[in-house]
Coordinates of C-alpha atoms and ligand atoms in Angstrom, one line a residue:
Chain A
X1 CA 120.8 64.1 91.6
X2 CA 121.4 67.6 90.2
X3 CA 121.5 70.7 92.3
X4 CA 118.8 71.0 94.1
X5 CA 115.8 73.2 93.7
X6 CA 114.4 73.0 96.6
X7 CA 115.9 72.7 100.2
X8 CA 114.4 72.0 103.8
X9 CA 118.3 72.0 106.2
X10 CA 117.1 71.3 109.7
X11 CA 113.4 73.2 110.2
X12 CA 112.0 73.3 113.0
X13 CA 108.2 74.9 113.7
X14 CA 106.5 75.1 116.6
X15 CA 103.7 76.3 118.3
X16 CA 103.5 76.6 121.5
X17 CA 104.8 73.4 122.5
X18 CA 103.6 71.4 119.9
X19 CA 106.9 71.0 117.3
X20 CA 105.1 70.6 113.6
X21 CA 108.2 70.3 112.0
X22 CA 110.8 69.4 114.6
X23 CA 114.4 69.4 112.2
X24 CA 113.0 67.9 109.2
X25 CA 115.9 68.3 106.4
X26 CA 115.1 67.1 102.4
X27 CA 116.0 67.9 99.4
X28 CA 114.0 68.4 95.8
X29 CA 115.9 68.0 91.9
X30 CA 114.6 69.4 89.3
X31 CA 112.0 67.4 87.6
X32 CA 111.1 66.0 90.0
X33 CA 108.3 64.1 91.4
X34 CA 107.8 63.5 95.5
X35 CA 105.7 62.9 97.6
X36 CA 105.0 63.5 101.1
X37 CA 102.6 61.0 103.6
X38 CA 102.2 61.0 106.7
X39 CA 99.2 60.8 109.5
X40 CA 97.3 63.3 110.5
X41 CA 98.7 65.6 111.9
X42 CA 102.5 64.6 110.6
X43 CA 103.4 68.6 109.6
X44 CA 103.2 67.7 106.7
X45 CA 100.1 70.6 105.0
X46 CA 102.9 72.8 107.5
X47 CA 106.3 72.4 105.5
X48 CA 104.4 73.5 102.0
X49 CA 103.3 76.6 105.4
X50 CA 107.0 76.8 105.9
X51 CA 108.4 76.6 102.2
X52 CA 105.6 79.6 100.8
X53 CA 106.2 82.1 103.6
X54 CA 103.0 81.0 105.7
X55 CA 105.0 80.0 108.7
X56 CA 107.6 81.0 110.0
X57 CA 109.8 78.5 111.2
X58 CA 111.8 79.0 114.2
X59 CA 115.0 77.4 112.5
X60 CA 116.0 76.4 109.9
X61 CA 116.6 77.6 106.4
X62 CA 114.9 77.0 103.2
X63 CA 116.0 77.4 100.0
X64 CA 114.0 77.5 96.5
X65 CA 115.6 77.5 92.9
X66 CA 119.1 79.0 94.9
X67 CA 117.9 81.5 96.5
X68 CA 117.1 82.4 100.7
X69 CA 113.1 81.9 101.3
X70 CA 114.2 83.9 104.2
X71 CA 111.9 86.7 105.4
X72 CA 111.0 86.9 102.0
X73 CA 107.0 87.3 101.8
X74 CA 104.0 85.1 100.2
X75 CA 103.8 86.3 97.4
X76 CA 107.4 87.1 96.5
X77 CA 108.1 83.5 96.8
X78 CA 104.8 82.2 94.8
X79 CA 106.7 85.2 91.8
X80 CA 109.9 82.9 92.2
X81 CA 108.5 79.8 91.1
X82 CA 107.2 78.0 94.1
X83 CA 103.2 77.5 94.3
X84 CA 101.0 75.9 95.9
X85 CA 97.7 74.3 96.5
X86 CA 95.7 74.1 99.9
X87 CA 94.6 71.1 101.5
X88 CA 91.2 72.5 103.0
X89 CA 90.0 74.2 99.4
X90 CA 91.3 78.1 99.5
X91 CA 89.3 79.3 95.8
X92 CA 88.1 83.4 95.2
X93 CA 84.7 81.9 96.1
X94 CA 82.0 85.0 95.1
X95 CA 84.3 85.6 91.9
X96 CA 84.1 83.4 88.9
X97 CA 86.2 80.6 87.7
X98 CA 87.3 82.6 84.6
X99 CA 88.6 85.4 87.9
X100 CA 89.7 83.2 90.0
X101 CA 92.7 81.8 87.1
X102 CA 93.0 85.5 86.0
X103 CA 94.2 86.8 89.6
X104 CA 96.8 84.7 89.7
X105 CA 98.0 85.6 86.3
X106 CA 98.5 89.1 88.3
X107 CA 102.1 89.2 87.9
X108 CA 102.5 89.8 84.5
X109 CA 98.8 92.0 84.1
X110 CA 99.1 95.4 82.9
X111 CA 99.8 98.4 85.4
X112 CA 96.8 100.1 86.7
X113 CA 97.4 103.1 84.6
X114 CA 97.4 102.0 81.7
X115 CA 94.0 100.6 82.5
X116 CA 92.4 102.5 83.7
X117 CA 93.7 105.0 80.3
X118 CA 92.6 102.2 78.2
X119 CA 95.2 101.7 76.1
X120 CA 95.5 99.4 73.5
X121 CA 98.7 98.1 75.4
X122 CA 96.6 97.5 77.4
X123 CA 94.1 96.2 76.6
X124 CA 95.9 93.3 74.8
X125 CA 97.8 92.7 77.8
X126 CA 93.8 91.1 79.4
X127 CA 93.5 89.9 76.0
X128 CA 96.2 87.6 77.0
X129 CA 95.5 87.1 80.1
X130 CA 92.0 86.2 79.2
X131 CA 92.8 84.0 77.1
X132 CA 95.7 82.2 79.0
X133 CA 93.2 81.8 81.9
X134 CA 90.8 79.8 79.3
X135 CA 93.2 77.8 78.2
X136 CA 94.3 76.5 81.8
X137 CA 90.7 76.0 82.1
X138 CA 90.7 74.0 79.2
X139 CA 93.7 71.8 79.8
X140 CA 91.7 70.6 82.9
X141 CA 88.3 70.8 81.1
X142 CA 87.2 73.6 83.1
X143 CA 86.7 75.9 79.8
X144 CA 83.0 75.2 81.0
X145 CA 82.5 76.3 83.6
X146 CA 84.6 79.7 83.0
X147 CA 80.8 81.9 84.0
X148 CA 80.3 80.0 86.9
X149 CA 80.6 80.7 90.4
X150 CA 83.8 79.2 92.1
X151 CA 81.8 78.5 95.1
X152 CA 79.3 77.2 93.3
X153 CA 80.9 74.1 90.9
X154 CA 81.4 70.5 93.1
X155 CA 84.5 69.4 95.0
X156 CA 86.1 67.9 93.1
X157 CA 86.2 70.9 89.7
X158 CA 87.0 73.2 93.3
X159 CA 90.1 70.6 92.9
X160 CA 90.7 71.3 90.0
X161 CA 90.5 74.5 89.7
X162 CA 92.7 74.7 92.4
X163 CA 95.1 73.2 90.3
X164 CA 94.4 75.6 87.3
X165 CA 95.0 79.3 89.0
X166 CA 98.5 77.6 90.1
X167 CA 99.3 76.6 86.8
X168 CA 98.7 80.8 86.0
X169 CA 101.6 81.5 88.7
X170 CA 103.9 80.2 86.8
X171 CA 105.1 77.5 89.0
X172 CA 108.5 75.6 88.9
X173 CA 107.8 74.0 92.1
X174 CA 104.5 72.5 92.6
X175 CA 102.8 72.2 95.8
X176 CA 100.5 70.2 95.8
X177 CA 97.9 69.3 99.2
X178 CA 96.6 66.0 98.9
X179 CA 94.7 66.9 95.5
X180 CA 92.6 64.2 95.4
X181 CA 91.0 64.2 98.7
X182 CA 86.9 64.4 98.1
X183 CA 87.7 62.5 94.6
X184 CA 85.6 59.5 93.7
X185 CA 88.3 56.8 92.3
X186 CA 87.2 58.1 88.0
X187 CA 88.2 61.6 89.3
X188 CA 91.0 60.8 91.2
X189 CA 92.4 58.2 87.5
X190 CA 92.1 61.0 86.0
X191 CA 94.0 63.4 88.1
X192 CA 96.6 60.8 88.6
X193 CA 97.5 61.1 84.3
X194 CA 96.7 65.1 84.1
X195 CA 99.5 65.4 86.8
X196 CA 101.6 62.8 84.6
X197 CA 101.5 65.6 81.6
X198 CA 101.5 68.9 82.9
X199 CA 103.8 67.8 84.9
X200 CA 105.7 66.9 81.6
X201 CA 103.9 69.9 79.7
X202 CA 105.2 72.7 82.2
X203 CA 108.7 71.6 83.0
X204 CA 107.7 70.9 86.6
X205 CA 109.0 70.2 90.3
X206 CA 106.2 68.7 92.2
X207 CA 106.3 67.6 95.4
X208 CA 102.4 65.7 96.5
X209 CA 101.2 65.9 99.9
X210 CA 98.3 62.7 99.5
X211 CA 96.4 60.2 101.4
X212 CA 95.6 57.9 98.6
X213 CA 98.7 55.1 98.3
X214 CA 97.2 53.7 94.8
X215 CA 98.6 57.5 93.3
X216 CA 101.4 58.1 95.5
X217 CA 102.9 54.7 93.9
X218 CA 102.1 54.7 91.1
X219 CA 102.9 59.1 90.5
X220 CA 105.9 59.1 92.7
X221 CA 109.7 58.7 91.5
X222 CA 110.5 59.0 95.9
X223 CA 108.6 59.5 99.1
X224 CA 109.2 61.3 102.1
X225 CA 107.4 60.2 106.0
X226 CA 107.1 62.0 107.8
X227 CA 106.0 61.4 111.5
X228 CA 106.4 64.2 113.9
X229 CA 107.2 66.8 112.2
X230 CA 110.3 64.3 111.4
X231 CA 111.2 62.7 108.9
X232 CA 111.2 58.9 109.6
X233 CA 111.8 57.0 106.2
X234 CA 112.5 58.3 102.9
X235 CA 113.5 56.4 99.1
X236 CA 110.9 54.7 96.6
X237 CA 107.8 53.8 97.3
X238 CA 108.2 49.9 97.5
X239 CA 110.9 51.0 99.4
X240 CA 109.2 53.0 101.9
X241 CA 106.5 50.8 102.1
X242 CA 108.0 47.7 103.8
X243 CA 109.5 50.2 106.2
X244 CA 108.3 48.8 109.8
X245 CA 108.6 52.9 110.5
X246 CA 106.3 53.6 108.4
X247 CA 103.9 50.2 109.1
X248 CA 104.9 51.5 112.7
X249 CA 103.4 55.0 111.7
X250 CA 100.6 54.0 110.2
X251 CA 99.1 51.6 111.8
X252 CA 101.2 51.1 115.5
X253 CA 99.0 51.0 118.9
X254 CA 97.3 53.3 120.2
X255 CA 97.6 56.1 117.1
X256 CA 95.9 59.3 117.0
X257 CA 92.9 59.0 116.1
X258 CA 93.1 61.1 113.0
X259 CA 94.4 64.8 113.2
X260 CA 93.2 67.9 114.4
X261 CA 91.7 70.8 113.3
X262 CA 94.2 70.4 110.0
X263 CA 95.8 74.2 109.8
X264 CA 95.3 76.4 106.9
Chain B
X1 CA 81.8 88.6 81.1
X2 CA 79.3 90.7 79.0
X3 CA 81.8 94.0 78.2
X4 CA 83.2 96.8 81.0
X5 CA 82.0 99.5 78.0
X6 CA 78.2 98.4 79.1
X7 CA 78.9 99.6 83.3
X8 CA 80.5 102.4 82.0
X9 CA 78.2 104.0 79.9
X10 CA 75.8 102.8 82.8
X11 CA 78.1 104.8 85.4
X12 CA 78.6 107.6 82.8
X13 CA 74.4 107.4 82.9
X14 CA 73.7 107.1 86.4
X15 CA 76.2 110.0 87.9
X16 CA 76.2 112.2 84.2
X17 CA 71.8 112.1 85.0
X18 CA 72.7 112.9 89.1
X19 CA 74.1 115.4 87.6
X20 CA 72.4 117.2 85.5
X21 CA 69.6 116.7 88.3
X22 CA 71.8 118.5 90.2
X23 CA 72.6 120.9 87.6
X24 CA 68.4 122.0 86.8
X25 CA 67.6 121.9 90.9
X26 CA 70.7 125.2 91.6
X27 CA 69.2 127.2 89.0
X28 CA 64.4 126.1 89.8
X29 CA 65.1 125.0 93.9
X30 CA 65.2 127.2 96.6
X31 CA 67.9 127.1 98.0
X32 CA 67.1 124.8 100.8
X33 CA 66.6 122.0 97.7
X34 CA 69.4 122.8 96.2
X35 CA 71.6 123.5 99.1
X36 CA 70.8 119.5 99.9
X37 CA 71.7 117.9 97.2
X38 CA 74.8 119.4 97.6
X39 CA 74.9 117.9 100.7
X40 CA 73.3 114.0 99.1
X41 CA 76.7 114.9 96.7
X42 CA 79.0 115.2 99.1
X43 CA 77.1 112.4 100.8
X44 CA 77.0 109.8 97.9
X45 CA 81.7 110.6 97.5
X46 CA 81.8 110.2 101.4
X47 CA 79.8 106.3 100.6
X48 CA 81.3 105.7 97.7
X49 CA 84.8 106.0 98.8
X50 CA 84.5 103.7 101.7
X51 CA 83.2 101.4 100.1
X52 CA 85.7 100.7 97.8
X53 CA 87.4 99.6 101.5
X54 CA 84.9 98.3 103.4
X55 CA 83.7 96.7 100.2
X56 CA 85.4 95.9 97.7
X57 CA 88.6 95.6 99.6
X58 CA 87.1 93.8 102.5
X59 CA 89.2 95.9 104.9
X60 CA 87.4 98.3 107.7
X61 CA 87.4 101.5 108.1
X62 CA 85.7 103.2 111.2
X63 CA 87.5 107.0 110.6
X64 CA 86.1 107.6 107.7
X65 CA 85.2 111.2 109.0
X66 CA 88.6 111.9 109.8
X67 CA 90.1 111.9 106.6
X68 CA 87.0 114.3 105.5
X69 CA 87.7 116.3 108.4
X70 CA 91.5 116.5 107.2
X71 CA 90.4 117.7 103.9
X72 CA 87.4 119.8 104.8
X73 CA 90.5 121.7 107.6
X74 CA 93.3 122.0 104.8
X75 CA 90.1 123.5 102.1
X76 CA 89.4 125.9 104.8
X77 CA 92.7 126.8 106.1
X78 CA 94.1 126.9 102.2
X79 CA 91.1 129.3 101.3
X80 CA 90.8 131.3 104.4
X81 CA 94.3 132.3 104.2
X82 CA 97.2 132.0 101.5
X83 CA 94.6 131.3 99.1
X84 CA 91.9 133.7 100.1
X85 CA 92.5 136.4 97.1
X86 CA 91.5 133.7 94.4
X87 CA 88.7 132.9 95.9
X88 CA 88.3 137.5 96.7
X89 CA 88.2 137.9 93.1
X90 CA 84.8 135.9 92.2
X91 CA 85.5 134.0 88.5
X92 CA 88.4 131.7 86.9
X93 CA 90.5 132.7 89.3
X94 CA 87.7 131.2 92.2
X95 CA 87.1 128.2 89.8
X96 CA 91.2 127.5 90.0
X97 CA 91.4 128.0 94.0
X98 CA 88.7 125.4 94.0
X99 CA 90.6 123.4 92.4
X100 CA 93.9 123.8 94.3
X101 CA 91.4 123.4 97.8
X102 CA 90.5 120.3 96.2
X103 CA 93.7 118.7 95.3
X104 CA 95.3 119.6 98.4
X105 CA 91.9 117.9 100.0
X106 CA 92.9 115.3 98.3
X107 CA 96.7 115.3 98.8
X108 CA 96.8 115.8 102.8
X109 CA 94.2 113.3 103.4
X110 CA 95.1 110.3 101.0
X111 CA 98.7 110.7 102.8
X112 CA 96.6 110.8 106.2
X113 CA 95.4 108.0 104.9
X114 CA 98.2 106.0 103.7
X115 CA 100.1 106.8 107.0
X116 CA 97.5 104.7 108.9
X117 CA 97.5 102.0 106.0
X118 CA 100.9 101.1 105.9
X119 CA 100.6 100.0 109.8
X120 CA 97.4 98.5 110.4
X121 CA 97.0 96.8 106.6
X122 CA 100.7 94.9 106.9
X123 CA 98.4 92.8 109.5
X124 CA 95.9 90.6 109.0
X125 CA 92.7 90.9 111.1
X126 CA 90.8 93.2 112.5
X127 CA 93.6 96.0 113.2
X128 CA 92.2 98.5 110.6
X129 CA 88.6 99.3 112.7
X130 CA 90.8 99.9 115.6
X131 CA 93.2 101.5 113.8
X132 CA 90.7 104.1 111.5
X133 CA 88.5 103.6 115.0
X134 CA 91.3 105.9 116.7
X135 CA 92.3 108.2 114.1
X136 CA 89.5 109.2 113.6
X137 CA 88.9 110.4 117.3
X138 CA 93.0 112.0 117.6
X139 CA 92.2 113.9 114.5
X140 CA 89.1 114.9 116.5
X141 CA 90.4 116.0 119.2
X142 CA 93.6 118.1 117.7
X143 CA 90.8 120.0 115.7
X144 CA 89.1 120.9 118.9
X145 CA 92.3 122.2 120.5
X146 CA 94.1 124.1 118.3
X147 CA 93.0 127.3 118.1
X148 CA 94.6 128.8 114.6
X149 CA 91.9 126.3 112.8
X150 CA 89.2 127.8 115.4
X151 CA 88.8 124.5 117.9
X152 CA 85.8 124.3 119.3
X153 CA 84.6 127.6 118.4
X154 CA 84.6 125.9 114.4
X155 CA 86.6 127.9 111.5
X156 CA 84.1 130.8 110.3
X157 CA 84.6 132.3 107.1
X158 CA 85.5 129.6 104.1
X159 CA 85.2 131.3 100.9
X160 CA 81.8 130.0 99.3
X161 CA 82.3 128.4 96.3
X162 CA 82.2 124.1 94.3
X163 CA 78.3 124.4 93.8
X164 CA 77.3 121.1 91.8
X165 CA 79.4 120.9 88.8
X166 CA 81.8 121.1 91.4
X167 CA 80.8 118.6 93.8
X168 CA 78.8 115.8 90.9
X169 CA 81.6 116.5 88.7
X170 CA 84.0 115.2 90.6
X171 CA 81.6 112.7 92.5
X172 CA 81.0 111.4 88.3
X173 CA 84.8 111.4 87.9
X174 CA 85.5 109.5 91.1
X175 CA 82.5 106.3 90.3
X176 CA 84.1 106.3 87.1
X177 CA 87.7 104.8 89.1
X178 CA 85.7 103.0 90.8
X179 CA 83.4 101.0 88.4
X180 CA 87.1 101.0 86.0
X181 CA 88.9 99.7 88.5
X182 CA 86.8 96.4 88.3
X183 CA 87.2 95.7 85.0
X184 CA 91.2 96.1 85.9
X185 CA 93.7 93.3 87.6
X186 CA 94.3 95.3 89.9
X187 CA 90.2 95.5 90.8
X188 CA 90.2 91.7 90.8
X189 CA 93.1 91.0 92.6
X190 CA 91.6 93.2 95.2
X191 CA 88.2 90.9 95.1
X192 CA 90.1 88.0 95.8
X193 CA 91.8 89.7 98.5
X194 CA 88.8 90.1 99.6
X195 CA 88.0 86.7 99.4
X196 CA 91.4 85.3 100.8
X197 CA 93.9 86.8 101.7
X198 CA 96.7 84.3 102.8
X199 CA 95.2 82.3 99.2
X200 CA 95.8 85.3 97.4
X201 CA 99.4 86.5 98.3
X202 CA 100.3 82.8 97.7
X203 CA 99.0 83.3 94.2
X204 CA 101.4 86.6 93.7
X205 CA 99.6 89.4 94.5
X206 CA 101.1 91.9 96.3
X207 CA 97.8 91.4 98.7
X208 CA 99.2 94.4 101.2
X209 CA 100.5 97.1 98.5
X210 CA 96.8 97.0 96.6
X211 CA 94.9 97.6 100.3
X212 CA 97.1 100.7 101.2
X213 CA 96.4 101.5 97.8
X214 CA 92.6 101.4 97.9
X215 CA 92.7 103.0 101.5
X216 CA 94.8 105.3 100.7
X217 CA 92.4 106.8 97.0
X218 CA 89.7 106.4 99.3
X219 CA 91.2 108.1 102.2
X220 CA 92.2 111.0 99.2
X221 CA 88.5 111.0 97.9
X222 CA 86.8 111.0 101.7
X223 CA 89.4 114.2 101.3
X224 CA 87.5 116.0 98.7
X225 CA 84.0 114.8 100.0
X226 CA 86.0 116.4 103.1
X227 CA 87.0 120.7 100.7
X228 CA 83.5 120.2 98.6
X229 CA 81.5 120.7 101.7
X230 CA 83.8 123.7 103.8
X231 CA 83.0 125.5 100.6
X232 CA 79.7 124.6 100.7
X233 CA 78.3 125.4 104.0
X234 CA 81.0 128.6 105.1
X235 CA 81.3 127.2 108.5
X236 CA 82.5 123.9 109.9
X237 CA 83.5 122.4 113.4
X238 CA 85.1 119.3 114.7
X239 CA 81.4 118.3 116.0
X240 CA 80.8 117.9 112.0
X241 CA 83.3 114.8 111.9
X242 CA 83.3 112.0 114.4
X243 CA 82.8 109.6 115.5
X244 CA 78.4 110.0 114.3
X245 CA 79.9 110.9 110.9
X246 CA 81.7 108.3 110.8
X247 CA 79.0 105.6 111.6
X248 CA 76.4 107.0 109.6
X249 CA 78.9 106.9 106.3
X250 CA 79.8 102.7 106.8
X251 CA 76.0 102.4 107.4
X252 CA 74.9 103.5 103.5
X253 CA 77.9 101.3 102.2
X254 CA 76.2 98.7 104.8
X255 CA 72.5 99.9 103.5
X256 CA 73.7 99.2 100.0
X257 CA 75.1 96.6 99.6
X258 CA 79.4 96.7 100.5
X259 CA 80.6 96.1 97.6
X260 CA 78.0 97.7 95.5
X261 CA 78.4 100.9 94.6
X262 CA 75.4 102.2 92.6
X263 CA 74.1 100.7 96.9
X264 CA 76.0 103.5 98.5
X265 CA 74.9 106.3 95.9
X266 CA 71.6 104.9 96.6
X267 CA 71.4 104.5 100.0
X268 CA 73.3 108.0 101.2
X269 CA 70.5 110.3 98.9
X270 CA 68.0 108.1 101.2
X271 CA 69.8 108.6 104.0
X272 CA 70.5 111.8 103.5
X273 CA 66.8 112.1 102.7
X274 CA 65.9 110.7 106.1
X275 CA 66.8 113.2 108.1
X276 CA 65.5 116.1 106.5
X277 CA 61.6 114.5 105.6
X278 CA 61.9 113.2 109.8
X279 CA 62.4 117.8 110.8
X280 CA 58.9 118.1 111.6
X281 CA 58.4 115.2 114.0
X282 CA 62.1 116.7 115.2
X283 CA 60.1 119.6 116.3
X284 CA 57.3 117.7 117.6
X285 CA 59.2 115.6 119.5
X286 CA 62.6 117.6 120.5
X287 CA 63.6 114.4 120.0
X288 CA 66.5 113.8 117.4
X289 CA 65.6 110.5 115.8
X290 CA 68.3 109.7 113.3
X291 CA 70.0 107.5 115.4
X292 CA 67.6 105.9 116.8
X293 CA 66.3 105.6 113.0
X294 CA 70.0 104.6 111.2
X295 CA 69.7 101.3 114.4
X296 CA 66.4 100.2 113.6
X297 CA 67.1 100.3 109.7
X298 CA 70.6 98.4 110.4
X299 CA 68.2 95.7 112.3
X300 CA 66.2 95.2 109.9
X301 CA 68.2 94.8 107.9
X302 CA 70.0 92.3 109.0
X303 CA 66.7 90.5 109.3
X304 CA 65.9 90.8 106.2
X305 CA 68.5 92.0 103.6
X306 CA 71.8 90.8 105.1
X307 CA 73.5 91.7 101.9
X308 CA 72.4 95.3 101.9
X309 CA 70.0 96.8 99.0
X310 CA 71.8 95.6 96.3
X311 CA 73.7 93.2 97.9
X312 CA 77.1 92.8 95.8
X313 CA 75.7 93.8 92.3
X314 CA 74.8 97.2 91.0
X315 CA 72.1 98.6 89.4
X316 CA 73.5 97.6 85.7
X317 CA 75.0 94.7 86.1
X318 CA 72.9 92.2 88.7
X319 CA 75.2 89.7 89.1
X320 CA 75.6 88.9 92.8
X321 CA 72.5 91.2 94.1
X322 CA 71.4 87.9 95.7
X323 CA 74.7 89.8 98.1
X324 CA 77.1 87.2 99.9
Ligands
ADP401 N1 98.7 77.6 112.4 C1 98.7 76.7 113.8 N2 98.8 77.0 115.0 C2 98.2 75.7 116.3 N3 99.0 74.1 115.7 C3 98.5 73.9 114.4 C4 99.1 75.1 114.1 N4 99.0 74.4 112.4 C5 100.2 73.3 112.4 N5 99.4 72.7 113.7 C6 99.8 71.7 114.2 O1 100.9 71.2 114.1 C7 100.8 69.9 113.5 C8 100.9 69.6 112.1 O2 99.7 69.9 110.6 P1 99.9 69.8 109.7 O3 100.9 70.0 109.4 O4 98.5 70.9 109.1 O5 99.4 68.0 109.8 P2 99.2 67.3 108.6 O6 99.2 68.5 106.8 O7 100.4 66.3 108.2 O8 98.1 66.7 108.7 C9 99.1 69.2 113.9 O9 99.1 68.6 115.3 C10 98.3 70.6 114.1 O10 97.3 71.0 114.9
MG402 MG1 97.6 68.7 106.4

């Protein structure tokens, strides 16, 4: 593997007595599409929270794109190129679909002074943002929805809008938190094909949290399995699937029934 | 979108109309009515500026009268002290003096806003409400105990200046700023922060910087409103800027619809006129019913129109008028 584009070293994230992440280490190579699986409450979303600066681990180091992420605020990490979607959709519900994507283009926006003074450069910048946003919406088959209120879209389309919005940020590493959850089989099949093409088109490295095993097995080159905040297995999907520890984690006796309220 | 041009035009027409009205009124109306119109202008500026924080940026400020006080006392002190010569000369120097005191009021109140906003807006949650509540009280108590600024007796002898052109001109300028802001990337980013701060930050939007910026601009505008008020009345006292005043401005914004600029302007006019209309009732009963009415208005609003008069829409742009 090339020098990792993302690396997590011995990270521990605690909430009171509970370790959401427990001495977790993992790496990801450039261009890789890796999956993170594990039962509810395993710490998958917490891993994303740590990677994006939303949660601060008590121990350990996180690096992305050859830079340590300690002390960076979430918007700075996003600017570096590590961008996520959210498991429980976090759209700007009262804004239009178009404005959701435009908001994510903020970094390239004309300055406030230029916009208020209506300089030609600002008008060009605005036009560029609008075109780019519409193009991204088109790529996720949401072009016709541009003017609608984001909160009024059906669930599957909201999930797609989250992906469009994340792409607008110009990610190098894309973190997807259960993108297919709540999708019907045809939507989910569409998403698989879409993720493949987006990944090569945008040159993305993708870390995918997903419960849909069909999707994970088909898409991912490598799987990382978490349980109780620890990595219990890692490897090619077929190997991991047969790993007794994984079976135990998923099917073992007296599993917690579902996770408690998934954080963020 | 149907072009920022339309809403720009609408804003200019709205405020220009106000100005023309006030101008005519200044000539034709009896002094009482004319001063009432100026008061509407001041309150409209206060409400519009608070709307930028409470409505657009989704934060909650409970001490807006404190920033108004900072501006008012800055203008009063400058106008009666260092710049008294300009005001005494009348004519052009007086207008220049007015520009100086208004500018200084914007700077001092803006600086106060920045100082208050920076630590409290870094944090998520309702810290700003608590901190601004405290700030408003601290300013009031500090003024009460400051002999140089007149203490509890108030500040007398502020040069009379300003008038409809200043009040409605500055109001128009601020409204134009707010309307144009809505069409900029920074304005959209503020709305994104209001909708979901964590998501906004995760998409590369520097939420703290934007919130502090909006808050500072809002405080500066409140300071200008304070300066206008000081020069209109010629006399100010700490009591004019207490918690009641802050609440009055909050009620204006909520009544108008949080996030709606035209709603804030309408509600400011309404809530300035209402107590005047009820003055005979007060004389009859001997009780000031204003606070009772505010509470009643808020309760009725929550029951029948929780989004406020205009929701998040505008007179010139009905989208969102149903309210959130
Ligand atoms: N902000 C938080 N406060 C308290 N506990 C949390 C928080 N976030 C996550 N947790 C806990 O950490 C554990 C891991 O959660 P999470 O990362 O959401 O799991 P997953 O995404 O794998 O289902 C869970 O037990 C969850 O309740
Ligand atoms: Mg999760």
